[in-house]
Coordinates of C-alpha atoms in Angstrom, one line a residue:
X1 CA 5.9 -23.8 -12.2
X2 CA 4.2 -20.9 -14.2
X3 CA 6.3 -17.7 -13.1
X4 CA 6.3 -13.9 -14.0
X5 CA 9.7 -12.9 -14.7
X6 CA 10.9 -8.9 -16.2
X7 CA 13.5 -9.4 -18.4
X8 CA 15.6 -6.5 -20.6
X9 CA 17.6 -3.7 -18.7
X10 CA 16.0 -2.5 -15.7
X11 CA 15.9 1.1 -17.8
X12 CA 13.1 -0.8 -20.5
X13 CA 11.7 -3.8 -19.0
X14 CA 10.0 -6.3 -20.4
X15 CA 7.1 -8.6 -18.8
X16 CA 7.1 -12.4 -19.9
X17 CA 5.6 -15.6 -18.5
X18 CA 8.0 -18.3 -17.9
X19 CA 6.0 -21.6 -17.6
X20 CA 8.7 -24.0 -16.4
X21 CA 10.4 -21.7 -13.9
X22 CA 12.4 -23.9 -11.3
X23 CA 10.4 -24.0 -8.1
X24 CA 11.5 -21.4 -5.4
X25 CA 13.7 -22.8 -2.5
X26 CA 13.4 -21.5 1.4
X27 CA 16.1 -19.0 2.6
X28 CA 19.0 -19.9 4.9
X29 CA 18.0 -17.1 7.6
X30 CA 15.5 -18.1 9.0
X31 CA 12.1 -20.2 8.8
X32 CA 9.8 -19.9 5.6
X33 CA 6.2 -20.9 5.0
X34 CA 6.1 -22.4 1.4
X35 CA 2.6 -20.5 0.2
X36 CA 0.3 -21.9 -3.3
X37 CA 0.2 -18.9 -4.5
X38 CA -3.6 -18.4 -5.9
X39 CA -3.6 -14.4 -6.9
X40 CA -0.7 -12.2 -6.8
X41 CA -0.9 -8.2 -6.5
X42 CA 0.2 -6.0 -9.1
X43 CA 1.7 -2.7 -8.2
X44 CA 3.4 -0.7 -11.5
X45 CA 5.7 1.1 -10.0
X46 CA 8.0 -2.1 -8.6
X47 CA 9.6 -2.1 -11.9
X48 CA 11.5 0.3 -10.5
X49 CA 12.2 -0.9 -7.1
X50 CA 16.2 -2.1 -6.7
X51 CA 14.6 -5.2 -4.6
X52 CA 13.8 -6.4 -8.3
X53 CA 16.9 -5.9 -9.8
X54 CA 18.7 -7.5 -7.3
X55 CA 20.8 -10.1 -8.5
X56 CA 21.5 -11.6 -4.9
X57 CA 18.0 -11.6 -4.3
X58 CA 16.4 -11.9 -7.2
X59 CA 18.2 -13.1 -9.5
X60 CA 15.3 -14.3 -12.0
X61 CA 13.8 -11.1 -11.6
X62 CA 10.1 -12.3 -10.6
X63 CA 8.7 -9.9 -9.2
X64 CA 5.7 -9.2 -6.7
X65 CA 5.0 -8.8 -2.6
X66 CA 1.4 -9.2 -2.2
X67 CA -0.1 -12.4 -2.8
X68 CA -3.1 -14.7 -1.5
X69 CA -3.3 -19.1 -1.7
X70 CA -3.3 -21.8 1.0
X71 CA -0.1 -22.4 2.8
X72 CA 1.5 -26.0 1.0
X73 CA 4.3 -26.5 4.3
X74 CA 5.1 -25.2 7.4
X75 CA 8.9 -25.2 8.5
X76 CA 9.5 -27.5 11.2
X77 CA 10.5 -25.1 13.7
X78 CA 7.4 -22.9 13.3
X79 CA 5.5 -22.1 16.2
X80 CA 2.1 -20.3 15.7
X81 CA -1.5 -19.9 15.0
X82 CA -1.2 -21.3 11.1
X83 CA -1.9 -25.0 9.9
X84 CA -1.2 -26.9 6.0
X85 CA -4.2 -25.8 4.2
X86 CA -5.0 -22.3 6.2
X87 CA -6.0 -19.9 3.3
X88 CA -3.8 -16.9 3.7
X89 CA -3.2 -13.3 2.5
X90 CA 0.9 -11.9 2.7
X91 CA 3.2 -9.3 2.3
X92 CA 6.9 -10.5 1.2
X93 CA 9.3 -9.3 2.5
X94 CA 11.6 -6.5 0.2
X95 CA 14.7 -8.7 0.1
X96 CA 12.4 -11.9 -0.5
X97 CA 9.2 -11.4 -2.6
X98 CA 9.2 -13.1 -6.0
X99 CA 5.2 -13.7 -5.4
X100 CA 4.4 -13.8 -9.0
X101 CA 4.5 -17.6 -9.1
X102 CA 2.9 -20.7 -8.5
X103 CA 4.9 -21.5 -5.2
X104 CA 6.2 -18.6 -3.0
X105 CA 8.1 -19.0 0.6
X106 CA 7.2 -16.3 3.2
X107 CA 8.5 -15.1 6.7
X108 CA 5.6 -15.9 9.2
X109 CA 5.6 -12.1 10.3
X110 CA 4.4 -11.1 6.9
X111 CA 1.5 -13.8 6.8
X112 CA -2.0 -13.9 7.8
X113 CA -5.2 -15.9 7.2
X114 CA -7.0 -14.3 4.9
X115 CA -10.4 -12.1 4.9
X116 CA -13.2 -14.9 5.3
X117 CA -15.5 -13.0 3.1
X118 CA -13.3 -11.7 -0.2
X119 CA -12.0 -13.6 -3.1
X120 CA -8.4 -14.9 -3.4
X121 CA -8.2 -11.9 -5.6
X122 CA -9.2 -9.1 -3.5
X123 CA -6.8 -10.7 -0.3
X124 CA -4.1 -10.2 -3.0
X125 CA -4.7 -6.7 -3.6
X126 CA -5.2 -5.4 -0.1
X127 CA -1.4 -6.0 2.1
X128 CA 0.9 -3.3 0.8
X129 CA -2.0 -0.6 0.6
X130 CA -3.9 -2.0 4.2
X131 CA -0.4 -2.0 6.0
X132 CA 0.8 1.5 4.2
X133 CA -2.5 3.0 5.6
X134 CA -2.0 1.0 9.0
X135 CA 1.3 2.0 9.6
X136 CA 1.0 5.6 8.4
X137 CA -1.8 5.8 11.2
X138 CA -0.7 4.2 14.0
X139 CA 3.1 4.2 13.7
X140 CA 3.9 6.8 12.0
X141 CA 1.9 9.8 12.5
X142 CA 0.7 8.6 16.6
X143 CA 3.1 6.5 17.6
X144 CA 1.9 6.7 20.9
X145 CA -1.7 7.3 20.2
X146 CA -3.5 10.1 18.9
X147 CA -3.0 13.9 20.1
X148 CA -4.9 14.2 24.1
X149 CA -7.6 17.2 24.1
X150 CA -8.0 20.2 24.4
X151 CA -9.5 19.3 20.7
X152 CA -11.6 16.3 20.9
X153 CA -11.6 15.5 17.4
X154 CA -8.6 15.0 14.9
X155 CA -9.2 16.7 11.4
X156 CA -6.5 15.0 8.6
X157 CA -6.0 15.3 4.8
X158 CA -5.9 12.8 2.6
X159 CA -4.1 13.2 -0.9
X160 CA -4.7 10.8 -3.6
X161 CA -7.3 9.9 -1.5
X162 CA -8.9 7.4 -4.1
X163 CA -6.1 5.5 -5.0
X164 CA -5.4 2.3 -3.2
X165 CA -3.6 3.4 -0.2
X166 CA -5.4 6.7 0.4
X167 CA -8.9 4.9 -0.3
X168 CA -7.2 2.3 3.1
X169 CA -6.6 6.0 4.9
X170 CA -9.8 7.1 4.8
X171 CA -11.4 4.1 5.9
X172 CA -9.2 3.1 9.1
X173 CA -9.2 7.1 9.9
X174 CA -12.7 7.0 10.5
X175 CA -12.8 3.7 12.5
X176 CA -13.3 4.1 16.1
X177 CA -11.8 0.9 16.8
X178 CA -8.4 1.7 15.2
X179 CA -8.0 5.4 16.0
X180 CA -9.6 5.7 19.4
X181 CA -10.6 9.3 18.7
X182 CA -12.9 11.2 16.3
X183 CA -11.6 11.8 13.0
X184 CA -12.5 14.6 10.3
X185 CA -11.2 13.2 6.9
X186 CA -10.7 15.4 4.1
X187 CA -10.4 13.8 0.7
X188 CA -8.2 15.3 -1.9
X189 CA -9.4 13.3 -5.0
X190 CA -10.9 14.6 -8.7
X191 CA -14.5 15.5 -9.0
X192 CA -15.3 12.1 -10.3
X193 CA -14.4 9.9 -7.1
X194 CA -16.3 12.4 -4.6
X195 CA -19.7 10.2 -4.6
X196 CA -17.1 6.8 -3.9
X197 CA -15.6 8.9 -1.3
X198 CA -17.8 10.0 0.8
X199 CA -18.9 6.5 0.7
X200 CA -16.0 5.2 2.6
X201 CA -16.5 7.8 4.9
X202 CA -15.1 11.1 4.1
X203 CA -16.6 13.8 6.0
X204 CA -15.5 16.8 2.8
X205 CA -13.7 15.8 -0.4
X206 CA -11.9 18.3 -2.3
X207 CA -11.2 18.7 -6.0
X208 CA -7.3 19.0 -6.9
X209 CA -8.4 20.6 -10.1
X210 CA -9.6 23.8 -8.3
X211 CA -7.1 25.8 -8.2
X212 CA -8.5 28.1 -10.8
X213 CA -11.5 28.5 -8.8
X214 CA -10.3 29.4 -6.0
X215 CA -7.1 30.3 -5.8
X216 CA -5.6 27.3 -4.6
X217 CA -7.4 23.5 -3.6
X218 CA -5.0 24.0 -0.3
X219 CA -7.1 27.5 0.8
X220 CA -10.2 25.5 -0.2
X221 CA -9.4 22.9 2.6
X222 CA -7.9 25.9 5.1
X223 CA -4.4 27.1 5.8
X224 CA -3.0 25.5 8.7
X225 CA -6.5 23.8 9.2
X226 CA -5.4 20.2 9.9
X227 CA -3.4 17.8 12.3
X228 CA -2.2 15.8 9.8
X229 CA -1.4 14.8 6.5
X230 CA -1.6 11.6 4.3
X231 CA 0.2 12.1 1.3
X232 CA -0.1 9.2 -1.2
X233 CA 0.4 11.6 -4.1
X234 CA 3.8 13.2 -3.8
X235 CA 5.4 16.3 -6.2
X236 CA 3.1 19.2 -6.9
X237 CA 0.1 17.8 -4.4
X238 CA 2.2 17.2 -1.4
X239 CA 4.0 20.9 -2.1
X240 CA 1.0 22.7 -1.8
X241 CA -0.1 20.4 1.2
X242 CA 2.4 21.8 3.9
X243 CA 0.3 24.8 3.5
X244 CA -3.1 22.8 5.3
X245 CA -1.3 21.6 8.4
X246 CA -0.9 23.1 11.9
X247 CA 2.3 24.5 13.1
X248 CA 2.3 20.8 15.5
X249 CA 0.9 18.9 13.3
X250 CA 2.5 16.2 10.6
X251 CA 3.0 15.2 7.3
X252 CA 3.5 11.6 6.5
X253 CA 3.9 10.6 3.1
X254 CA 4.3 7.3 1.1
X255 CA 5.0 9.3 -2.2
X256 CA 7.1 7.3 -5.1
X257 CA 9.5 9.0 -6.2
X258 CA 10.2 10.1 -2.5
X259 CA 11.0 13.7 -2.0
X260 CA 14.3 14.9 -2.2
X261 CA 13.8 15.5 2.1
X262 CA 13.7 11.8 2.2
X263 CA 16.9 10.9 1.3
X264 CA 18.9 13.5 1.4
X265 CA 20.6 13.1 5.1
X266 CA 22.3 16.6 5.2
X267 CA 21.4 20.2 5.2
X268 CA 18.8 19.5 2.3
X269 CA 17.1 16.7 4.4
X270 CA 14.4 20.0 6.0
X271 CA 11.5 20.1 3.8
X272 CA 12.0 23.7 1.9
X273 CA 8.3 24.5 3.0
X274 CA 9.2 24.0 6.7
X275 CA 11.2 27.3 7.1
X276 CA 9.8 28.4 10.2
X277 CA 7.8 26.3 11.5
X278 CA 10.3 23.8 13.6
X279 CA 6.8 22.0 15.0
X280 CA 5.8 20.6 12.3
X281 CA 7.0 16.9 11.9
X282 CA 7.8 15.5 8.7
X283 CA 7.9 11.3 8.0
X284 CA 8.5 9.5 4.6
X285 CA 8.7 5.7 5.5
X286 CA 8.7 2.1 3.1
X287 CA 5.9 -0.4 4.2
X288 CA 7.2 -3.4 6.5
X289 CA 5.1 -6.6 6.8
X290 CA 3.2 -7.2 9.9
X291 CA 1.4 -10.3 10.4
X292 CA -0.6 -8.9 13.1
X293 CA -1.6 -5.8 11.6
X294 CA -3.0 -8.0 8.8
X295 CA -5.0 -10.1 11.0
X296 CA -6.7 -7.3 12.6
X297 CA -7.7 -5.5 9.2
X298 CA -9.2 -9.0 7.5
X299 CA -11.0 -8.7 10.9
X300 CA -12.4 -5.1 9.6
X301 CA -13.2 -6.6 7.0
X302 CA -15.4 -9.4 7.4
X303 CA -17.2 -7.5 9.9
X304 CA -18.1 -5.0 7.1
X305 CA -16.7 -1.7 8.8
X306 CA -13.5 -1.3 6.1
X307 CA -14.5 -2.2 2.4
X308 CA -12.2 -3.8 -0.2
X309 CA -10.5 -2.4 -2.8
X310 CA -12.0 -3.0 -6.1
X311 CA -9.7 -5.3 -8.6
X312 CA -9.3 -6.1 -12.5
X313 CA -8.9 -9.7 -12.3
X314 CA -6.5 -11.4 -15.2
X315 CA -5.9 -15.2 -15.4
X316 CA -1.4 -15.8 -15.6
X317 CA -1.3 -16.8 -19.2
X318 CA -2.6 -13.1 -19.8
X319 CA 0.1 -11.7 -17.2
X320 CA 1.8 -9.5 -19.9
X321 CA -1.7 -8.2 -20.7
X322 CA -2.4 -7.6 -17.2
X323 CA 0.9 -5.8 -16.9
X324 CA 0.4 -3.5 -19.6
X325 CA -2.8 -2.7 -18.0
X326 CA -1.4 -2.1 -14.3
X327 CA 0.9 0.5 -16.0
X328 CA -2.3 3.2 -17.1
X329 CA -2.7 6.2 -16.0
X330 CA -6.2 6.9 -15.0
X331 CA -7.5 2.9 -14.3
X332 CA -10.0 1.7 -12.3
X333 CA -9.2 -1.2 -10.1
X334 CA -6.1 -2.4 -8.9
X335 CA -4.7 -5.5 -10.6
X336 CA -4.5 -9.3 -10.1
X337 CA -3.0 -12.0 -11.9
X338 CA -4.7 -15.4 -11.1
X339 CA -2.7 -18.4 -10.6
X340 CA -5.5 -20.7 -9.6
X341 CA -9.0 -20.2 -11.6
X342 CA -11.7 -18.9 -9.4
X343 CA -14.1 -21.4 -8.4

């Protein structure tokens, strides 16, 4: 089968296209669902995650964890709502993935049929930044539901607000069905992606550049002015953005790198910017699969409440160009390899 494999040292990889790559084989621990992989996600920054590098794992180094197709065979034990032929959308598992390929197996609690009404391509671009926004929402940040009155709405920040996950923020913030509670979203984004902003439903957008102006973007959106933060940017960004949240409010953030509060376990592990203010929680968390969770967002989504992201489509025998492309600074669209042409 046609595969994507990273070859070189893991400090300069390089992207190739193996097209005789042994087919993949199910995993001992448990049951698999053997997937025909149609489009495969592209996110840049897994060239740098260990799962890759993992020679127990992966030892072929093929990467990838978001993928869309039609499930080729079910495992005999499997017991569920999925049949042969079900178009679905999936997020590997960490230890697992290798979706850049033909074939791909999957644990059933990272699989889901598909949105009815997107492309192969744009399933394959939505599970890791759907789930990140899902889980930073309604596990993370509320695990037990959103804040009880006295205020009867919820006012958060988003940062990076138009990239993939924060665009995902935005749009299950301010959805009644997945929150249960009004939601103010302010969108910390350039100048340039206000208008698409406010089209997915932010209620203020912010630019990061205006610091200049006004002494800080942070002032701009109010010192200790909102429940919570949704950090998708990280360094400098998520710095300033402990200044914007209440004194019992939290910070959730999917930054990559982490900060050094993330994995630092001892006396480092308290956010510098938290001296003080003991009620303010503090989360950095790793996306997990969740089967369900995907079900219910392709249900958003066919029902036209949450939008898609957009994608830069690329057939597999342009997979190093596609690479090369998924690595920019500054793109628009997030990318997709095609396995299978579009029909």
């Amino acid at each position: 089968m046609k595969a994507i494999q990273i070859i070189g040292p893991k400090s300069k990889p390089t992207v190739s296209l193996n097209g005789s790559h042994p087919l993949p084989t199910p995993d001992s621990s448990g049951p698999e669902i053997l997937i025909r992989v149609h489009s495969a996600g592209l996110t840049a920054d897994e060239l740098t995650w260990p799962e890759l590098w993992s020679p127990l794992h992966n030892p072929t180094h093929v990467p990838g964890f978001e993928v869309s197709g039609a499930i080729a065979e079910l495992p005999p034990s499997y017991i569920g709502p999925l049949a042969v032929g079900d178009e679905v959308y999936a997020m590997l598992h960490t230890d697992r993935g290798k979706g850049q390929a033909e074939y791909v197996y999957a644990r059933p609690g990272g699989v889901a049929r598909k949105p009815r009404s997107l492309s192969f391509a744009q399933a394959a671009a939505l599970p890791i930044p759907a789930l990140t926004a899902w889980e930073a929402l309604l596990k993370r940040a509320w695990p037990s539901g959103p804040p009880s009155p006295p205020s009867s709405s919820l006012r958060v920040l988003v940062t990076g607000a138009s990239g993939a996950v924060g665009s995902m923020v935005v749009q299950l913030a301010k959805n009644s069905k997945v929150i249960g509670k009004e939601v103010q979203v302010v969108a910390l984004a350039s100048a340039a992606k206000h208008d698409y902003l406010r089209e997915l439903g932010a209620d203020e957008t912010v630019d990061y550049h205006d610091d200049n102006k006004t002494g800080g973007w942070e002032r701009k959106v109010g010192i200790k002015s909102v429940d919570a933060v949704f950090d998708a940017a990280g360094g400098d960004v998520l710095a300033k953005a402990w200044a914007t949240v209440k004194d019992d409010g939290v910070v959730v953030t999917v930054a990559d790198p982490p900060p050094a509060w993330a994995t630092d376990k001892g006396p480092g592990a308290v956010p510098k910017e938290l001296e003080g203010r003991p009620g303010v929680r503090y989360i950095y968390f790793i996306v997990s699969p969740d089967s369900e969770a995907l079900g219910k967002i392709a249900g958003l989504i066919d029902e036209g409440t949450v939008k898609p992201l957009s994608v830069v489509e690329y057939p597999v025998d342009k997979a190093v160009e596609a690479w090369d492309f998924a690595r920019q600074r500054g793109r628009q669209g997030k990318v997709v390899v095609n396995f299978v042409p579009a029909a």
